[in-house]
PDB file of C-alpha atoms in Angstrom:
ATOM      1  CA  MET A   1     -66.487 -71.080 283.578  1.00 43.00           C
ATOM      2  CA  LEU A   2     -63.658 -71.164 281.032  1.00 45.00           C
ATOM      3  CA  GLU A   3     -60.078 -71.468 282.248  1.00 49.00           C
ATOM      4  CA  ASN A   4     -58.992 -68.231 280.523  1.00 47.00           C
ATOM      5  CA  ASP A   5     -62.074 -66.199 281.450  1.00 46.00           C
ATOM      6  CA  ARG A   6     -60.983 -62.676 282.364  1.00 42.00           C
ATOM      7  CA  THR A   7     -62.682 -62.970 285.763  1.00 38.00           C
ATOM      8  CA  GLN A   8     -60.246 -65.684 286.835  1.00 34.00           C
ATOM      9  CA  PRO A   9     -57.085 -64.817 288.815  1.00 32.00           C
ATOM     10  CA  GLU A  10     -53.763 -64.823 286.954  1.00 39.00           C
ATOM     11  CA  LEU A  11     -51.999 -68.157 286.716  1.00 34.00           C
ATOM     12  CA  ALA A  12     -48.427 -68.370 287.922  1.00 35.00           C
ATOM     13  CA  PRO A  13     -45.839 -69.400 285.303  1.00 38.00           C
ATOM     14  CA  ALA A  14     -45.289 -73.140 285.225  1.00 35.00           C
ATOM     15  CA  GLY A  15     -41.877 -74.773 285.518  1.00 34.00           C
ATOM     16  CA  ALA A  16     -41.363 -77.640 283.098  1.00 31.00           C
ATOM     17  CA  ILE A  17     -42.880 -77.323 279.650  1.00 35.00           C
ATOM     18  CA  GLN A  18     -44.386 -80.809 279.897  1.00 39.00           C
ATOM     19  CA  ASN A  19     -46.409 -79.680 282.900  1.00 43.00           C
ATOM     20  CA  ARG A  20     -47.607 -76.355 281.519  1.00 48.00           C
ATOM     21  CA  PRO A  21     -51.345 -75.820 281.894  1.00 54.00           C
ATOM     22  CA  GLY A  22     -52.989 -76.022 278.476  1.00 59.00           C
ATOM     23  CA  MET A  23     -50.075 -77.864 276.795  1.00 61.00           C
ATOM     24  CA  ASP A  24     -50.749 -81.214 275.149  1.00 63.00           C
ATOM     25  CA  SER A  25     -48.336 -83.999 274.175  1.00 62.00           C
ATOM     26  CA  GLU A  26     -47.827 -82.577 270.656  1.00 80.00           C
ATOM     27  CA  GLY A  27     -46.669 -79.185 271.930  1.00 83.00           C
ATOM     28  CA  TRP A  28     -49.968 -77.341 271.421  1.00 92.00           C
ATOM     29  CA  PHE A  29     -50.877 -74.686 273.976  1.00 93.00           C
ATOM     30  CA  GLU A  30     -54.649 -74.347 274.357  1.00 95.00           C
ATOM     31  CA  TYR A  31     -56.447 -71.089 275.108  1.00 96.00           C
ATOM     32  CA  LEU A  32     -60.204 -71.295 275.664  1.00 97.00           C
ATOM     33  CA  VAL A  33     -62.564 -68.577 274.429  1.00 97.00           C
ATOM     34  CA  ARG A  34     -66.317 -68.087 274.732  1.00 97.00           C
ATOM     35  CA  VAL A  35     -67.886 -66.262 271.778  1.00 97.00           C
ATOM     36  CA  TYR A  36     -69.639 -63.082 272.924  1.00 96.00           C
ATOM     37  CA  PRO A  37     -71.787 -60.718 270.834  1.00 96.00           C
ATOM     38  CA  HIS A  38     -68.913 -58.229 270.349  1.00 96.00           C
ATOM     39  CA  HIS A  39     -66.920 -60.984 268.577  1.00 96.00           C
ATOM     40  CA  THR A  40     -69.569 -61.347 265.873  1.00 96.00           C
ATOM     41  CA  ASP A  41     -71.098 -59.546 262.922  1.00 95.00           C
ATOM     42  CA  TYR A  42     -74.792 -58.653 262.675  1.00 93.00           C
ATOM     43  CA  SER A  43     -75.723 -62.281 261.888  1.00 95.00           C
ATOM     44  CA  GLY A  44     -74.077 -63.825 264.965  1.00 95.00           C
ATOM     45  CA  VAL A  45     -71.091 -65.237 263.052  1.00 97.00           C
ATOM     46  CA  VAL A  46     -67.602 -64.487 264.400  1.00 97.00           C
ATOM     47  CA  TRP A  47     -66.095 -61.558 262.485  1.00 96.00           C
ATOM     48  CA  HIS A  48     -62.916 -62.603 260.620  1.00 94.00           C
ATOM     49  CA  GLY A  49     -60.627 -60.184 262.500  1.00 94.00           C
ATOM     50  CA  THR A  50     -61.676 -61.661 265.832  1.00 97.00           C
ATOM     51  CA  TYR A  51     -59.828 -64.892 265.018  1.00 97.00           C
ATOM     52  CA  ILE A  52     -56.591 -62.917 264.657  1.00 97.00           C
ATOM     53  CA  ALA A  53     -57.104 -61.243 268.050  1.00 97.00           C
ATOM     54  CA  TRP A  54     -57.723 -64.648 269.650  1.00 98.00           C
ATOM     55  CA  MET A  55     -54.553 -66.021 268.048  1.00 97.00           C
ATOM     56  CA  GLU A  56     -52.493 -63.178 269.505  1.00 96.00           C
ATOM     57  CA  GLU A  57     -54.043 -63.715 272.946  1.00 97.00           C
ATOM     58  CA  ALA A  58     -53.183 -67.436 272.747  1.00 96.00           C
ATOM     59  CA  ARG A  59     -49.602 -66.668 271.674  1.00 94.00           C
ATOM     60  CA  VAL A  60     -49.082 -64.160 274.508  1.00 93.00           C
ATOM     61  CA  GLU A  61     -50.581 -66.586 277.056  1.00 94.00           C
ATOM     62  CA  SER A  62     -48.399 -69.409 275.733  1.00 91.00           C
ATOM     63  CA  LEU A  63     -45.295 -67.274 276.295  1.00 88.00           C
ATOM     64  CA  ARG A  64     -46.627 -66.190 279.698  1.00 90.00           C
ATOM     65  CA  SER A  65     -46.934 -69.841 280.727  1.00 88.00           C
ATOM     66  CA  LEU A  66     -43.145 -70.019 280.241  1.00 82.00           C
ATOM     67  CA  GLY A  67     -42.577 -66.947 282.385  1.00 83.00           C
ATOM     68  CA  ILE A  68     -42.200 -64.558 279.430  1.00 83.00           C
ATOM     69  CA  GLU A  69     -44.274 -61.435 279.943  1.00 87.00           C
ATOM     70  CA  TYR A  70     -44.684 -59.795 276.550  1.00 87.00           C
ATOM     71  CA  ALA A  71     -45.161 -56.382 278.186  1.00 89.00           C
ATOM     72  CA  ASP A  72     -41.707 -56.697 279.804  1.00 87.00           C
ATOM     73  CA  TRP A  73     -40.043 -57.219 276.407  1.00 84.00           C
ATOM     74  CA  VAL A  74     -41.876 -54.221 274.967  1.00 87.00           C
ATOM     75  CA  ALA A  75     -40.783 -52.111 277.966  1.00 87.00           C
ATOM     76  CA  GLN A  76     -37.188 -53.136 277.181  1.00 86.00           C
ATOM     77  CA  GLY A  77     -37.605 -51.960 273.575  1.00 89.00           C
ATOM     78  CA  LEU A  78     -38.206 -55.293 271.798  1.00 89.00           C
ATOM     79  CA  GLU A  79     -41.260 -55.633 269.575  1.00 90.00           C
ATOM     80  CA  LEU A  80     -42.346 -58.862 267.882  1.00 90.00           C
ATOM     81  CA  PRO A  81     -44.570 -57.649 265.035  1.00 92.00           C
ATOM     82  CA  VAL A  82     -46.401 -59.946 262.648  1.00 95.00           C
ATOM     83  CA  VAL A  83     -44.732 -59.846 259.221  1.00 95.00           C
ATOM     84  CA  GLU A  84     -46.669 -62.657 257.574  1.00 96.00           C
ATOM     85  CA  LEU A  85     -50.107 -64.120 258.249  1.00 97.00           C
ATOM     86  CA  SER A  86     -51.931 -66.961 256.535  1.00 97.00           C
ATOM     87  CA  LEU A  87     -55.410 -68.117 257.573  1.00 96.00           C
ATOM     88  CA  ARG A  88     -57.751 -70.749 256.226  1.00 97.00           C
ATOM     89  CA  TYR A  89     -61.374 -70.578 257.313  1.00 96.00           C
ATOM     90  CA  HIS A  90     -62.869 -74.081 257.333  1.00 97.00           C
ATOM     91  CA  ARG A  91     -66.248 -73.117 258.853  1.00 96.00           C
ATOM     92  CA  SER A  92     -67.674 -70.254 260.852  1.00 96.00           C
ATOM     93  CA  VAL A  93     -67.968 -70.012 264.610  1.00 97.00           C
ATOM     94  CA  GLN A  94     -71.286 -68.816 266.041  1.00 96.00           C
ATOM     95  CA  MET A  95     -72.170 -66.587 268.982  1.00 96.00           C
ATOM     96  CA  GLY A  96     -72.453 -68.582 272.216  1.00 96.00           C
ATOM     97  CA  GLN A  97     -69.981 -71.296 271.230  1.00 96.00           C
ATOM     98  CA  SER A  98     -66.782 -72.088 273.113  1.00 97.00           C
ATOM     99  CA  VAL A  99     -63.616 -72.629 271.108  1.00 97.00           C
ATOM    100  CA  ALA A 100     -60.081 -73.764 271.838  1.00 97.00           C
ATOM    101  CA  VAL A 101     -57.410 -71.624 270.186  1.00 98.00           C
ATOM    102  CA  ARG A 102     -54.395 -73.914 269.896  1.00 97.00           C
ATOM    103  CA  THR A 103     -50.910 -72.573 269.176  1.00 95.00           C
ATOM    104  CA  ARG A 104     -47.373 -73.866 269.030  1.00 93.00           C
ATOM    105  CA  ILE A 105     -44.081 -72.583 267.731  1.00 89.00           C
ATOM    106  CA  ALA A 106     -43.412 -74.306 264.416  1.00 89.00           C
ATOM    107  CA  ALA A 107     -39.884 -73.011 263.844  1.00 82.00           C
ATOM    108  CA  SER A 108     -37.405 -70.399 264.940  1.00 79.00           C
ATOM    109  CA  GLU A 109     -35.094 -69.153 262.194  1.00 79.00           C
ATOM    110  CA  GLY A 110     -32.778 -66.486 263.569  1.00 79.00           C
ATOM    111  CA  VAL A 111     -35.078 -63.638 264.563  1.00 83.00           C
ATOM    112  CA  ARG A 112     -38.058 -65.097 262.633  1.00 89.00           C
ATOM    113  CA  LEU A 113     -40.584 -67.011 264.726  1.00 90.00           C
ATOM    114  CA  LEU A 114     -43.180 -69.164 262.957  1.00 94.00           C
ATOM    115  CA  TRP A 115     -46.330 -70.055 264.935  1.00 95.00           C
ATOM    116  CA  ASP A 116     -49.022 -72.570 263.964  1.00 97.00           C
ATOM    117  CA  TYR A 117     -52.671 -72.226 265.019  1.00 98.00           C
ATOM    118  CA  GLU A 118     -55.853 -74.245 265.068  1.00 97.00           C
ATOM    119  CA  ILE A 119     -59.222 -73.026 266.285  1.00 98.00           C
ATOM    120  CA  ARG A 120     -61.506 -75.915 267.202  1.00 97.00           C
ATOM    121  CA  SER A 121     -64.750 -76.485 269.011  1.00 96.00           C
ATOM    122  CA  ALA A 122     -64.019 -76.859 272.725  1.00 93.00           C
ATOM    123  CA  GLU A 123     -66.613 -79.637 272.932  1.00 92.00           C
ATOM    124  CA  THR A 124     -66.374 -81.625 269.664  1.00 93.00           C
ATOM    125  CA  GLN A 125     -62.890 -80.660 268.352  1.00 92.00           C
ATOM    126  CA  GLU A 126     -64.497 -79.637 265.016  1.00 97.00           C
ATOM    127  CA  LEU A 127     -61.955 -77.583 263.039  1.00 98.00           C
ATOM    128  CA  TYR A 128     -62.863 -73.965 262.228  1.00 98.00           C
ATOM    129  CA  VAL A 129     -59.591 -72.173 261.373  1.00 98.00           C
ATOM    130  CA  THR A 130     -55.969 -73.094 260.667  1.00 98.00           C
ATOM    131  CA  ALA A 131     -53.279 -70.443 260.441  1.00 98.00           C
ATOM    132  CA  GLN A 132     -49.590 -69.646 260.491  1.00 97.00           C
ATOM    133  CA  VAL A 133     -48.035 -66.385 261.679  1.00 97.00           C
ATOM    134  CA  THR A 134     -44.447 -65.173 261.290  1.00 96.00           C
ATOM    135  CA  LEU A 135     -43.016 -62.653 263.769  1.00 93.00           C
ATOM    136  CA  VAL A 136     -39.651 -60.886 263.775  1.00 93.00           C
ATOM    137  CA  GLY A 137     -37.766 -59.147 266.551  1.00 91.00           C
ATOM    138  CA  VAL A 138     -37.571 -55.372 266.099  1.00 93.00           C
ATOM    139  CA  ASP A 139     -35.721 -52.761 268.154  1.00 92.00           C
ATOM    140  CA  ARG A 140     -38.519 -50.293 268.885  1.00 90.00           C
ATOM    141  CA  ASP A 141     -36.232 -47.267 269.327  1.00 91.00           C
ATOM    142  CA  LYS A 142     -34.257 -47.841 266.118  1.00 92.00           C
ATOM    143  CA  GLY A 143     -37.165 -49.266 264.145  1.00 90.00           C
ATOM    144  CA  LYS A 144     -34.907 -52.004 262.768  1.00 93.00           C
ATOM    145  CA  ILE A 145     -34.890 -55.776 262.876  1.00 93.00           C
ATOM    146  CA  VAL A 146     -32.613 -57.018 265.667  1.00 91.00           C
ATOM    147  CA  ARG A 147     -29.644 -59.193 264.753  1.00 88.00           C
ATOM    148  CA  GLN A 148     -30.539 -61.720 267.447  1.00 85.00           C
ATOM    149  CA  LEU A 149     -33.211 -62.201 270.069  1.00 82.00           C
ATOM    150  CA  PRO A 150     -32.333 -61.562 273.727  1.00 80.00           C
ATOM    151  CA  PRO A 151     -30.765 -64.701 275.281  1.00 80.00           C
ATOM    152  CA  ALA A 152     -33.567 -65.244 277.831  1.00 76.00           C
ATOM    153  CA  LEU A 153     -36.236 -65.093 275.135  1.00 76.00           C
ATOM    154  CA  LYS A 154     -34.233 -67.328 272.819  1.00 78.00           C
ATOM    155  CA  GLU A 155     -33.776 -69.930 275.596  1.00 78.00           C
ATOM    156  CA  ALA A 156     -37.484 -69.906 276.494  1.00 73.00           C
ATOM    157  CA  LEU A 157     -38.495 -70.250 272.844  1.00 74.00           C
ATOM    158  CA  THR A 158     -36.110 -73.198 272.509  1.00 74.00           C
ATOM    159  CA  ARG A 159     -37.905 -74.878 275.418  1.00 71.00           C
ATOM    160  CA  LEU A 160     -41.243 -74.074 273.780  1.00 69.00           C
ATOM    161  CA  SER A 161     -40.247 -75.563 270.428  1.00 67.00           C
ATOM    162  CA  VAL A 162     -39.011 -78.835 271.956  1.00 55.00           C
ATOM    163  CA  LYS A 163     -41.814 -81.365 271.710  1.00 54.00           C
ATOM    164  CA  PRO A 164     -42.252 -83.460 274.862  1.00 48.00           C
ATOM    165  CA  SER A 165     -41.316 -87.128 274.520  1.00 46.00           C
ATOM    166  CA  THR A 166     -44.124 -89.671 274.496  1.00 43.00           C
TER     167      THR A 166
END
C-alpha cells in the first residue's frame, strides 16, 4: 500500500526538516500516488488536469509535514492562490502506475512563493512531468495581496527552503 493512500491514518508533523518523512537530501518532499481510472481519459492515460491536482496535494502535504495545516490558514483569512503555472509533459502516465510527485520550495520573494515539481515513476524514477508554480498570499476578506506572510508561516517556509547539509 502507498504511504499516502487515503486509507492510512494521518501522520503527525515531524520535528526537524532533515527527518521529515518523504524528504530527500536535496530538499524534495515526495508524495506517492497510484493512478486510478478516475485520473485518466478514455484511453487510460492520465488527464492533464490530474497532474495539477496531484501537485497541490503534494504541496499541502509538504506544508503539513512541517506542522502547517493549510485549512487553518484559510480559516484565518489567508489564501495562497496560484498566480503562475508552468508544466512540461515529458511522457504520459498510464492507469495502474504508481508515481512520486516531488515538490520543494524554490524561492520565497516577499509574498511570492515559487515551488518546483517533478512527477516520476515510483519504481524506475522515469521522468513524466516537470513544473513550477507561483503562489501569493491574499487576504480573503479584502481580496487583496497581503503585504507580508504571517510570521509563523514565513518561519516554517524558511525552514522548508533551507537545504539540508550533506
